[in-house]
Structures are given as C-alpha cells and as structure tokens.
Amino acid sequence: MDSSGGKMKHIIIIVSVLILLIHSCSGPVKTEKGKSDSSKLNEANHFSAVTQQLDPGGDLFLYLNTEKINRTIGSMFKSIREFAEANMPKDLKTRFSDVMRFISDIFLKIGFSEISAVGISSKSIDPDLNRSRVIVYRPHARDTGLIWRLLGKSTPLSELDFLPTQTVYADFGHFDPGFLWDWIKKRALESKIKPIQKGVASVEPFLQKADIKLPELLASINGRAGIIFTMDPAQVNHIPLGNTDKFAMPSPALAFIITVQNHYIFELLKHKMTFAKYHKLDQLEQISIPVPPMPILIAPRIIKSDNLLIIASNEKIVQQILAAKKNRDGLIRSREFKHLSQGLPKKGVGFTFVSKRLVNFIYKIQAQGFFSADPSAQLIKNRQKLLSAFQTDFTFLGILENEKNGLIFTANHPLGLEKIAVMPVVFAAGVVSAIAIPNFIRALQNSKQMRSLGDLKQLGAAIEMYRTEKGYYPKYKTFQSLLTDREFQGYFNSRIPQKDGWGNLFLYTISESGDHYYLASAGKDGKYEGNDQRGSYFLTSMNAFNRDVIYSNGEFVYGPRSR
C-alpha cells in the first residue's frame, strides 16, 4: 500500500532537502571558461535524456541535475576530514583519516556519485489509472558503481508467471550475491581499517567450521529472489480481533522463492535441520518443519523444484505457484492485472505488486479494531469519518529497469498526485489508530474494572468488620438497603463506594442461611448473571469486560485473572 505513495513522497522530500542543501551549503562553483561551457553542454544533454523518458502533461513533472549535489557532498567529506585532522591528536589522525577515506570511497564505489540527474513524472492514463515514473540517470560511461552491477541488466520478468490468482502482494528482484561478496571483500581490503578487514576475513572460515562453503552457496544462487503473499477467499479462517472472536480472514500463505543454479542450499538445509522431516510428494523433494497448531494453516515447507528453492508457510501455496508457472494461468490472466499492467515495461530487474484485496482487508481490520473497541454511536460516527479517507480501491504494480543510462521505475496505480501526497499519512494514521485506539480503550476499560475490584475489596473488608463486631453479616437483600445501615457507614472515613467503574450500582445480597454474602459488579453491560458463578476468566476481548465480578466472604469467587 505504501509502495507508490511512500516512494513518491520520500523522493519528493529528499529532492527538496537536497535543493536546500545545495543553495545553503555551497556557493557558485568556480570553473574555467572551457569547463563551464562543457558543463552546460552536459547538463543540456542530461536534461534531454531524462525528460524524453518522462510523461509530460500530468500532475507532476520534475527534473533535478545532481552534479552539483555530488560536488557538494565531495567537498563536505573533504572539509570534515581536513578539519578533524587539523584538530585531532596525532595518534588519532591516521585512524580517522582511514575511516573518512573509507566512507568517501564507499559513497563513490556504490555509484551515487555517478548519478547526474533525477526525473519524476505522474500522469493519468485512464479514468482510474495513473502512471508514475522515476528516472535515476547516469551517463553510459559511468557504470562502475555497485548499484548498476549488482542488479544486472533488464530481462523478461518471468517471475510474474509464478503468481497465483490468490496473490495479494508480490515483490521480486534481481541481484548477484557473488559479485556483492567480492565487492565487500575488496572494499574491506582497501579500507586499511583492521577491524573491518578482520571481520570480513573471518566470515568464510567461520562458516567453513559449520560445514558451509560460502563460495559454493553464493554460486548456487541464480540472482533472482522474491516473496509471494496470497489470501485464499475459498478458505476462511476465524481469528480473535477486537470485540469478536470470529473475524473472517481469507486463508493467508507466504512463500519465499530463490532461483538457483543447483540444489546446494536445499541439501545443506536437509543436512542441518535434523529436527525436520525429509520426504517426497508428487515428485517434489520436501523438508517439513514441525510447528504447534495455529488458528491459520501453518505447515512450513522447504521445496526444491527444477531451478527453484521455495520456502513456504504451507504446501498449498507451493502447488499454486508451480501450477501458475506451468500453465501460465495465474494472476497475469486476471482482469485486475491486465488493466493494471497496461503500458508498463515487459523487461526489468524487479517488480512490486499490491492487490486491492489486501488493502481492503487491512481496511476491514482497522474498521473492526475501531468499531469493536467501543460501540457508542458518536465514536462510530467519528471513526467512519477517519476511515473514509482510506483508499480502499488502491492497487499497485511497479517495474524497475536497469538500462544503459541508469534506473527507471515505472508504476501504475489509481492515485492522483494529491492522493499520492496524503496516502502515506492516511495509511500510517490508520494503522497506528487501529492499534492505538483499541488498546487505549481496552486500557480504559481495564482501569474501570481495577477500580471496581478495589472498591469491592474495600466494601468486603467493611462487611467482615461488621460481622466481627455483630457476630453476623448484614442481613440485607439489596445494596441500597446496606447503605442505610449506620453501623456499616461507620467503617468508612470518607465516601462509601456505591458504583462500579462503569457507573452501575454495586449489588449485595445474603444467603438464606446468613453464612454467605455476595458483593458484585455487573460489568460493563450492567447485566448480572447471578451468584452461582465461580472461577476466573481471561480478558481476551472487549466482551470480557461485560462479565461479572463477585466478592464473597473475604475473597473473589468469580472475576478476571491476569495471564
């Protein structure tokens, strides 16, 4: 849900801060005339290269040249290093210089300094569909940075075929773990910082002692991985939430998928996980991980299938993924996906998908948390106003490309620019409110009950003193009658507790034999179920506060119990 709104907002904020940083921290860059002319020509080329790939005529069209930002950051590193070295003790200068050089080197080698410009656009392409695009531009000659090499080049997004029709969230990306590890080792060696060198050098020997060969492990990964989250409406689970014990939730399942060159990782896990069970089912080799029973179907599996390693919450999602991959009849065939994917690139190095079914489910959770916490009419009305701002039809598909001139992220979604700006705030506020408001109201109800318990004990103590002096318990059938007894009134220095935390009058009665008295609170709903109730109960839901509390002969015989 935060995928488009959050990304767009964060990018705009970062760009704005960087613009302020440039103008406040750096003056005009002095260059020779020839260099100045060359710089202007490069800026013109960069502007043309970026803006040609953006969508004009929409709500947002932004271009930022980052060359000056890079120079400013470089100057800042240099100034900090020179200032510190000039004011540091001699024994610290070398170490500090090495650290600053390492940080500066990392910034350069990651590839941030190779970025020359950033472009952002957002435009409506359909009555209910908008396309947003972010360009991170670098000249073709600048391609030595980690971010360009690690992601690899754009290829057909075959992982889209893996998504079952029940998919509500998916995120896949390309990367080269072997290249990343070699890059880390090289940077550590160049750093001249002994703790970093020692730490990186110790990784492979440490794993070797555990019989894990890191080079073989990295070589076995093909460079593509992702997660798939499904919610199956054909199978519903009922989970406790708010004021109800039966909140309907479409059966969820989660799978983590890695494309592999071989099955080194699977064999390693089979060897290491002695507590798990290895078996074959439908020609699939599986490792089953035992877990205790849960309200939803959780039966973890690690499965190898052709060039895939799948770690899943249950076997059903694995079968759905393999069927979608084989038949190419999964999510990509759905009307929602076809509409959402129009005009998006066919190749890339990663993608993110969010279904409106997931957003609707989160909305229902928020609504349930809101409305079950306290069903008063005014609170329900106020919460409905807040939830009405939530974008329940939000859906999202974004494709990341790594091209010869940088990164391009293109996403389709139903939000206009004004909603993109407020969506992260509304979503965050909704999530926080759904958690905080019910918890606050629960805490409030708990405090009312604790007050009732304290008052019952105080009343009971007075009744016990009454019996000690009189030889019998007060012989009244109602609490109102008990309050009129002057002897009873004399045991209180101040006010006599009369009502429980919810404003309901306490209850009092005595048995026919006179041997037992019963003091009670009828709970939040004010409905008393009788003196015969015994035992204790947990406050697992808001309904539990409706239960009675009974105090008899110096002790609680029925009431709440802490976990």
XYZ file of C-alpha atoms in Angstrom:
563
model
C 0.000 0.000 0.000
C 2.849 2.353 0.857
C 4.653 1.244 -2.304
C 3.707 4.130 -4.610
C 2.601 6.769 -2.142
C 5.579 6.218 0.149
C 8.140 6.076 -2.642
C 6.861 9.200 -4.360
C 6.614 11.173 -1.132
C 10.051 10.140 0.054
C 11.604 11.033 -3.303
C 9.977 14.477 -3.321
C 11.108 15.153 0.261
C 14.671 14.031 -0.474
C 14.834 16.150 -3.621
C 13.564 19.205 -1.730
C 16.091 18.747 1.074
C 18.927 18.316 -1.390
C 17.954 21.511 -3.236
C 18.010 23.422 0.056
C 21.324 21.805 0.944
C 22.904 22.919 -2.317
C 21.780 26.524 -2.018
C 22.598 26.838 1.672
C 25.879 24.924 1.872
C 27.570 25.703 -1.396
C 28.112 28.809 -3.404
C 28.643 29.012 -7.143
C 31.230 26.538 -8.371
C 34.155 28.387 -9.907
C 35.451 26.791 -13.074
C 37.471 27.745 -16.052
C 35.504 29.017 -19.027
C 36.104 25.888 -21.106
C 34.986 23.638 -18.299
C 31.944 25.839 -17.695
C 30.850 25.542 -21.317
C 31.401 21.788 -21.255
C 29.401 21.522 -18.034
C 26.491 23.457 -19.575
C 26.527 21.153 -22.605
C 26.461 18.075 -20.357
C 23.579 19.499 -18.342
C 21.624 20.122 -21.549
C 22.293 16.554 -22.695
C 21.245 15.167 -19.327
C 18.053 17.243 -19.316
C 17.103 15.988 -22.753
C 17.928 12.362 -21.941
C 15.836 12.396 -18.761
C 12.819 14.452 -19.794
C 12.345 12.460 -23.025
C 11.556 9.430 -20.866
C 9.094 11.229 -18.576
C 5.366 11.676 -19.192
C 4.536 15.342 -19.909
C 1.150 16.930 -19.337
C 0.411 15.308 -15.973
C 0.174 16.460 -12.353
C 3.918 16.211 -11.764
C 6.956 16.835 -13.969
C 10.259 17.356 -12.179
C 13.911 17.431 -13.256
C 16.921 17.812 -10.963
C 20.559 17.938 -12.028
C 22.599 16.224 -9.299
C 26.126 17.095 -10.475
C 26.292 19.982 -8.023
C 24.999 17.775 -5.235
C 27.799 15.282 -5.880
C 30.420 18.031 -5.807
C 28.927 19.443 -2.610
C 28.989 16.053 -0.886
C 32.582 15.502 -2.001
C 33.564 18.919 -0.652
C 31.798 18.204 2.629
C 33.730 14.940 3.078
C 36.974 16.717 2.326
C 36.232 19.652 4.669
C 35.254 17.369 7.545
C 38.389 15.277 7.096
C 40.695 18.308 6.897
C 39.098 19.988 9.920
C 39.297 16.850 12.042
C 42.868 16.072 11.034
C 43.940 19.619 11.901
C 42.415 19.435 15.386
C 42.974 15.810 16.367
C 45.790 14.276 18.400
C 48.435 12.664 16.222
C 47.588 9.121 17.330
C 44.008 9.519 16.093
C 44.675 11.320 12.809
C 45.644 8.241 10.826
C 42.725 6.166 12.034
C 40.223 8.957 11.449
C 41.657 9.650 8.011
C 41.300 5.970 7.120
C 37.677 5.930 8.298
C 36.735 9.084 6.353
C 38.525 7.799 3.266
C 36.633 4.516 3.602
C 33.263 6.271 3.886
C 34.037 8.511 0.929
C 35.226 5.527 -1.077
C 32.057 3.574 -0.312
C 29.936 6.522 -1.462
C 31.876 6.666 -4.722
C 32.048 2.917 -5.355
C 28.365 2.299 -4.640
C 27.622 4.526 -7.606
C 25.843 7.504 -6.072
C 28.484 9.867 -7.448
C 27.778 8.575 -10.969
C 24.193 9.857 -10.868
C 23.901 13.013 -12.954
C 20.179 13.743 -12.833
C 16.817 12.638 -11.447
C 13.440 12.989 -13.120
C 9.926 12.345 -11.799
C 6.562 12.458 -13.546
C 2.992 11.405 -12.815
C 0.158 11.365 -15.322
C -3.347 9.967 -15.674
C -3.516 7.342 -18.446
C -7.037 6.110 -17.727
C -10.012 7.404 -15.705
C -8.974 5.161 -12.788
C -5.286 4.665 -13.528
C -2.211 6.859 -13.148
C 1.359 6.209 -14.220
C 4.291 7.488 -12.165
C 7.861 7.327 -13.365
C 11.186 7.970 -11.633
C 14.417 8.247 -13.667
C 17.807 7.957 -11.971
C 20.116 8.983 -14.801
C 23.821 8.351 -15.300
C 25.869 8.746 -18.484
C 26.581 5.455 -20.195
C 30.315 5.713 -19.466
C 29.635 5.811 -15.730
C 28.675 2.236 -14.959
C 31.242 1.019 -12.443
C 29.105 1.545 -9.319
C 27.747 -1.304 -7.233
C 24.092 -0.447 -7.779
C 24.388 -0.799 -11.560
C 26.376 -4.047 -11.470
C 24.535 -5.718 -8.612
C 21.097 -5.537 -10.227
C 22.227 -6.842 -13.603
C 20.574 -5.905 -16.874
C 16.854 -5.862 -17.561
C 15.441 -9.203 -18.700
C 11.910 -10.575 -19.239
C 10.092 -10.728 -15.898
C 9.348 -14.454 -15.933
C 8.623 -14.384 -12.204
C 5.262 -12.777 -12.978
C 4.224 -16.226 -14.177
C 4.747 -17.569 -10.640
C 1.942 -15.505 -9.109
C -1.230 -17.490 -8.299
C -4.607 -15.846 -8.796
C -4.875 -15.528 -4.994
C -1.781 -13.281 -4.834
C -2.326 -10.031 -2.935
C 1.323 -8.970 -2.620
C 4.500 -9.875 -4.501
C 7.985 -8.420 -4.674
C 10.812 -9.786 -6.820
C 14.263 -8.501 -7.594
C 17.445 -9.438 -9.422
C 20.840 -9.379 -7.736
C 24.251 -11.046 -7.896
C 25.248 -12.236 -4.385
C 28.646 -13.485 -5.546
C 29.517 -10.089 -7.006
C 28.302 -8.384 -3.817
C 30.519 -10.545 -1.593
C 33.562 -9.970 -3.804
C 32.844 -6.232 -3.729
C 32.635 -6.242 0.089
C 35.923 -8.143 0.394
C 37.652 -5.744 -1.977
C 36.382 -2.668 -0.136
C 37.467 -4.163 3.203
C 40.955 -4.873 1.847
C 41.275 -1.315 0.542
C 39.941 0.238 3.742
C 43.158 -0.162 5.805
C 40.847 -0.466 8.824
C 41.907 -3.592 10.675
C 38.591 -4.387 12.482
C 36.735 -4.288 9.144
C 39.407 -6.364 7.410
C 39.472 -8.872 10.240
C 35.678 -9.124 10.412
C 35.213 -9.709 6.675
C 38.149 -12.150 6.529
C 36.644 -14.230 9.354
C 33.299 -14.878 7.646
C 34.329 -17.712 5.333
C 36.413 -19.614 7.946
C 33.560 -19.261 10.463
C 31.050 -20.723 8.006
C 33.543 -23.398 6.996
C 33.619 -24.635 10.603
C 29.848 -25.075 10.337
C 30.406 -27.090 7.145
C 29.047 -24.258 4.982
C 31.084 -23.436 1.896
C 30.301 -19.807 1.147
C 31.656 -19.741 -2.443
C 29.512 -22.770 -3.331
C 26.496 -21.290 -1.579
C 26.781 -17.983 -3.454
C 27.451 -19.735 -6.762
C 24.293 -21.797 -6.336
C 22.075 -18.680 -6.324
C 20.982 -17.598 -9.769
C 20.445 -13.969 -8.798
C 16.652 -13.733 -8.579
C 14.533 -13.870 -5.458
C 11.223 -12.643 -4.135
C 8.197 -13.186 -1.927
C 4.581 -14.018 -2.690
C 1.742 -13.456 -0.237
C -1.662 -14.962 -1.000
C -5.101 -14.784 0.598
C -7.486 -17.540 -0.464
C -11.160 -16.479 -0.187
C -12.231 -20.094 -0.748
C -10.874 -20.981 2.694
C -11.712 -18.660 5.582
C -10.046 -18.589 8.994
C -11.668 -17.013 12.026
C -9.302 -15.100 14.262
C -9.805 -13.125 17.504
C -9.912 -9.390 16.905
C -11.348 -6.543 18.925
C -14.811 -7.289 20.304
C -15.308 -10.509 18.395
C -13.754 -13.962 18.367
C -14.797 -14.606 14.783
C -13.201 -12.134 12.421
C -13.236 -13.758 8.963
C -9.831 -13.803 7.290
C -9.179 -15.374 3.876
C -6.596 -18.097 4.452
C -3.130 -16.469 4.171
C 0.055 -18.062 2.864
C 3.585 -16.808 2.292
C 6.376 -18.095 0.063
C 9.985 -17.002 -0.391
C 11.424 -18.034 -3.756
C 15.034 -18.174 -4.950
C 16.102 -19.201 -8.442
C 19.134 -21.468 -8.166
C 21.857 -22.944 -10.359
C 21.908 -26.153 -8.320
C 20.451 -27.510 -5.101
C 23.380 -26.903 -2.746
C 21.217 -24.829 -0.367
C 18.443 -27.448 -0.201
C 20.912 -30.258 0.511
C 22.622 -28.113 3.129
C 19.314 -27.423 4.898
C 18.332 -31.087 4.718
C 21.617 -31.997 6.391
C 21.470 -29.279 9.055
C 17.777 -29.396 10.001
C 17.786 -32.727 11.814
C 14.553 -31.829 13.618
C 12.669 -31.596 10.309
C 11.284 -34.396 8.168
C 12.502 -35.057 4.621
C 10.133 -36.742 2.150
C 8.924 -36.792 -1.428
C 5.408 -35.900 -2.501
C 4.275 -35.741 -6.124
C 7.926 -35.986 -7.209
C 8.791 -32.927 -5.122
C 11.537 -33.215 -2.530
C 10.398 -31.511 0.658
C 11.596 -30.643 4.131
C 8.678 -30.343 6.563
C 9.201 -28.220 9.665
C 7.071 -29.158 12.714
C 5.117 -26.339 14.375
C 2.357 -26.319 17.028
C -1.291 -25.947 15.919
C -2.339 -22.403 14.983
C -5.608 -20.634 14.033
C -4.393 -20.437 10.422
C -2.772 -23.109 8.267
C 0.938 -23.038 9.104
C 2.898 -26.094 7.986
C 6.286 -24.792 6.778
C 7.888 -26.478 3.785
C 11.214 -26.144 2.001
C 10.862 -27.494 -1.517
C 13.147 -27.876 -4.495
C 11.624 -27.872 -7.944
C 13.750 -27.606 -11.090
C 15.634 -24.310 -10.700
C 13.603 -23.065 -7.734
C 14.083 -23.213 -3.993
C 10.775 -22.427 -2.276
C 10.397 -21.754 1.437
C 6.664 -21.628 2.132
C 4.234 -21.401 5.036
C 2.334 -24.412 3.705
C 2.310 -26.831 0.800
C -0.844 -25.405 -0.774
C 0.807 -22.155 -1.857
C 3.673 -24.159 -3.379
C 1.236 -26.160 -5.511
C -0.483 -22.927 -6.582
C 2.842 -21.323 -7.569
C 4.019 -24.353 -9.556
C 0.637 -24.672 -11.309
C 0.643 -20.973 -12.266
C 4.220 -21.274 -13.546
C 3.459 -24.368 -15.606
C 0.125 -23.302 -17.094
C 0.716 -19.519 -17.183
C -2.866 -19.099 -15.953
C -2.259 -17.341 -12.649
C -2.594 -13.690 -11.734
C -1.350 -12.457 -15.108
C -4.592 -13.726 -16.660
C -6.821 -11.806 -14.251
C -8.743 -8.701 -15.284
C -7.234 -6.690 -12.421
C -3.672 -7.451 -13.502
C -4.261 -6.875 -17.206
C -5.774 -3.466 -16.519
C -3.032 -2.565 -14.069
C -0.126 -3.629 -16.295
C -1.092 -1.654 -19.400
C 1.786 0.355 -20.803
C 4.346 -0.990 -18.333
C 7.737 -2.366 -19.460
C 7.949 -6.084 -20.286
C 11.518 -6.319 -19.035
C 13.154 -5.257 -15.798
C 15.234 -6.226 -12.787
C 12.360 -6.347 -10.351
C 8.686 -5.644 -9.715
C 6.249 -4.954 -6.885
C 2.548 -5.832 -6.929
C -0.154 -4.909 -4.395
C -3.749 -6.048 -4.842
C -6.720 -4.009 -3.710
C -7.903 -7.155 -1.897
C -5.031 -6.750 0.549
C -5.821 -3.063 1.033
C -9.493 -3.864 1.593
C -8.554 -6.482 4.169
C -6.359 -4.020 6.063
C -9.227 -1.536 5.953
C -11.548 -4.158 7.480
C -9.042 -4.859 10.243
C -8.855 -1.155 11.010
C -12.640 -0.818 10.953
C -13.054 -3.873 13.178
C -10.477 -2.541 15.630
C -12.181 0.856 15.642
C -15.796 -0.176 15.936
C -15.389 -3.105 18.319
C -13.338 -1.111 20.813
C -16.330 0.949 21.915
C -19.633 0.746 20.024
C -21.007 4.123 21.110
C -22.773 5.948 18.279
C -20.659 9.119 18.415
C -17.353 7.239 18.374
C -18.523 5.100 15.446
C -19.500 8.249 13.539
C -16.105 9.873 14.184
C -14.190 6.754 13.174
C -16.185 6.397 9.988
C -15.098 9.914 9.029
C -11.450 8.992 9.563
C -11.670 5.688 7.694
C -13.487 7.323 4.780
C -10.138 8.896 3.820
C -8.596 5.454 3.396
C -8.101 4.473 -0.269
C -9.823 1.084 -0.278
C -9.508 0.523 -4.043
C -5.749 1.085 -4.065
C -3.725 -1.311 -6.210
C -0.178 -1.044 -7.486
C 2.243 -2.542 -9.993
C 5.740 -1.140 -10.398
C 8.591 -2.278 -12.661
C 12.251 -1.423 -12.058
C 14.555 -1.345 -15.092
C 18.351 -1.127 -15.150
C 19.233 0.369 -18.511
C 22.452 1.677 -20.039
C 21.703 5.174 -18.731
C 20.535 4.295 -15.237
C 17.468 3.117 -13.366
C 13.864 3.623 -14.418
C 10.983 2.846 -12.074
C 7.532 2.887 -13.673
C 4.350 2.216 -11.699
C 0.627 2.155 -12.379
C -1.840 2.906 -9.583
C -5.216 4.645 -9.115
C -3.941 7.643 -7.151
C -3.653 11.178 -8.432
C -0.867 13.425 -7.209
C -2.939 14.899 -4.384
C -3.712 11.422 -3.033
C -0.141 10.224 -3.500
C 0.927 13.041 -1.178
C -1.537 12.165 1.595
C -1.792 8.377 1.164
C 1.243 7.514 3.341
C -0.010 9.806 6.105
C -3.558 8.434 5.969
C -2.339 4.862 5.820
C 0.116 5.334 8.687
C -2.511 7.133 10.755
C -4.994 4.354 10.032
C -2.591 1.615 11.085
C -1.499 3.461 14.209
C -5.100 4.308 15.097
C -6.277 0.755 14.520
C -3.654 -0.388 17.004
C -3.559 2.509 19.439
C -7.251 3.396 19.817
C -8.467 -0.131 20.668
C -5.520 -0.549 23.042
C -6.265 2.799 24.668
C -9.940 1.932 25.092
C -9.005 -1.522 26.423
C -6.678 0.134 28.939
C -9.507 2.483 29.917
C -11.892 -0.444 30.433
C -9.229 -2.274 32.395
C -8.757 0.707 34.707
C -12.524 0.814 35.311
C -12.515 -2.847 36.217
C -9.486 -2.466 38.502
C -11.260 0.363 40.294
C -14.320 -1.874 40.711
C -12.167 -4.663 42.166
C -10.595 -2.273 44.656
C -13.952 -0.889 45.752
C -15.403 -4.392 46.185
C -12.483 -5.360 48.431
C -12.996 -2.188 50.489
C -16.723 -2.904 50.866
C -15.969 -6.534 51.701
C -13.479 -5.510 54.396
C -16.164 -3.322 55.999
C -18.649 -6.211 55.938
C -16.095 -8.540 57.586
C -15.548 -5.973 60.379
C -19.327 -5.704 60.733
C -19.508 -9.479 61.289
C -16.612 -9.414 63.776
C -18.456 -6.892 65.936
C -22.029 -8.089 65.393
C -21.469 -11.815 65.007
C -23.338 -11.969 61.680
C -23.255 -10.491 58.189
C -25.562 -7.561 57.325
C -28.966 -9.105 56.682
C -29.992 -7.112 53.620
C -31.163 -8.215 50.203
C -30.059 -5.108 48.278
C -27.061 -2.821 48.217
C -29.273 0.232 48.661
C -30.537 -1.185 51.946
C -26.994 -1.921 53.117
C -26.036 1.712 52.535
C -28.694 2.846 55.038
C -27.123 0.862 57.901
C -25.428 3.357 60.243
C -23.154 0.699 61.724
C -21.919 -0.153 58.228
C -21.457 3.533 57.387
C -19.206 3.939 60.418
C -16.451 1.779 58.869
C -15.699 4.416 56.264
C -13.689 7.581 56.937
C -14.758 9.179 53.659
C -17.191 8.284 50.939
C -18.660 4.801 50.611
C -18.073 3.284 47.135
C -21.522 2.907 45.583
C -20.978 2.461 41.839
C -18.521 0.402 39.823
C -16.136 1.805 37.202
C -18.910 1.886 34.584
C -21.373 3.795 36.791
C -23.556 0.782 37.696
C -24.671 0.425 41.325
C -22.945 -2.406 43.186
C -25.065 -5.439 44.096
C -25.417 -7.029 47.546
C -27.351 -9.972 48.877
C -27.034 -12.584 51.618
C -27.750 -16.311 51.532
C -30.835 -17.746 53.238
C -28.660 -19.256 55.967
C -26.850 -15.963 56.505
C -23.463 -17.679 56.173
C -22.503 -16.077 52.871
C -22.825 -12.603 51.436
C -22.322 -11.632 47.787
C -20.962 -8.289 46.644
C -20.892 -7.875 42.892
C -20.244 -5.650 39.892
C -22.408 -6.432 36.873
C -19.624 -5.420 34.496
C -19.621 -3.028 31.583
C -23.061 -4.066 30.269
C -24.738 -3.865 33.716
C -26.380 -7.314 33.338
C -25.858 -9.563 36.375
C -25.890 -13.304 35.741
C -26.368 -14.476 39.357
C -24.485 -15.515 42.488
C -23.743 -19.063 41.348
C -20.878 -18.038 39.010
C -17.485 -19.365 40.087
C -13.937 -19.381 38.750
C -11.953 -16.879 36.732
C -11.590 -15.690 33.151
C -9.027 -14.019 30.912
C -9.658 -10.611 29.365
C -9.126 -11.864 25.813
C -11.596 -9.469 24.182
C -13.681 -6.397 24.921
C -16.633 -8.710 25.645
C -14.817 -9.977 28.744
C -15.432 -6.644 30.479
C -19.164 -7.440 30.364
C -18.594 -10.367 32.721
C -19.496 -10.055 36.372
C -17.179 -9.799 39.375
C -18.288 -11.431 42.650
C -16.731 -10.963 46.099
C -17.925 -13.289 48.860
C -16.782 -13.896 52.460
C -13.461 -12.094 52.107
C -12.394 -13.264 48.641
C -13.177 -13.041 44.929
C -15.078 -16.162 43.865
C -15.574 -15.019 40.275
C -13.569 -12.451 38.337
C -10.761 -11.633 35.922
C -7.412 -13.299 36.053
C -4.102 -11.999 34.744
C -2.231 -14.069 32.164
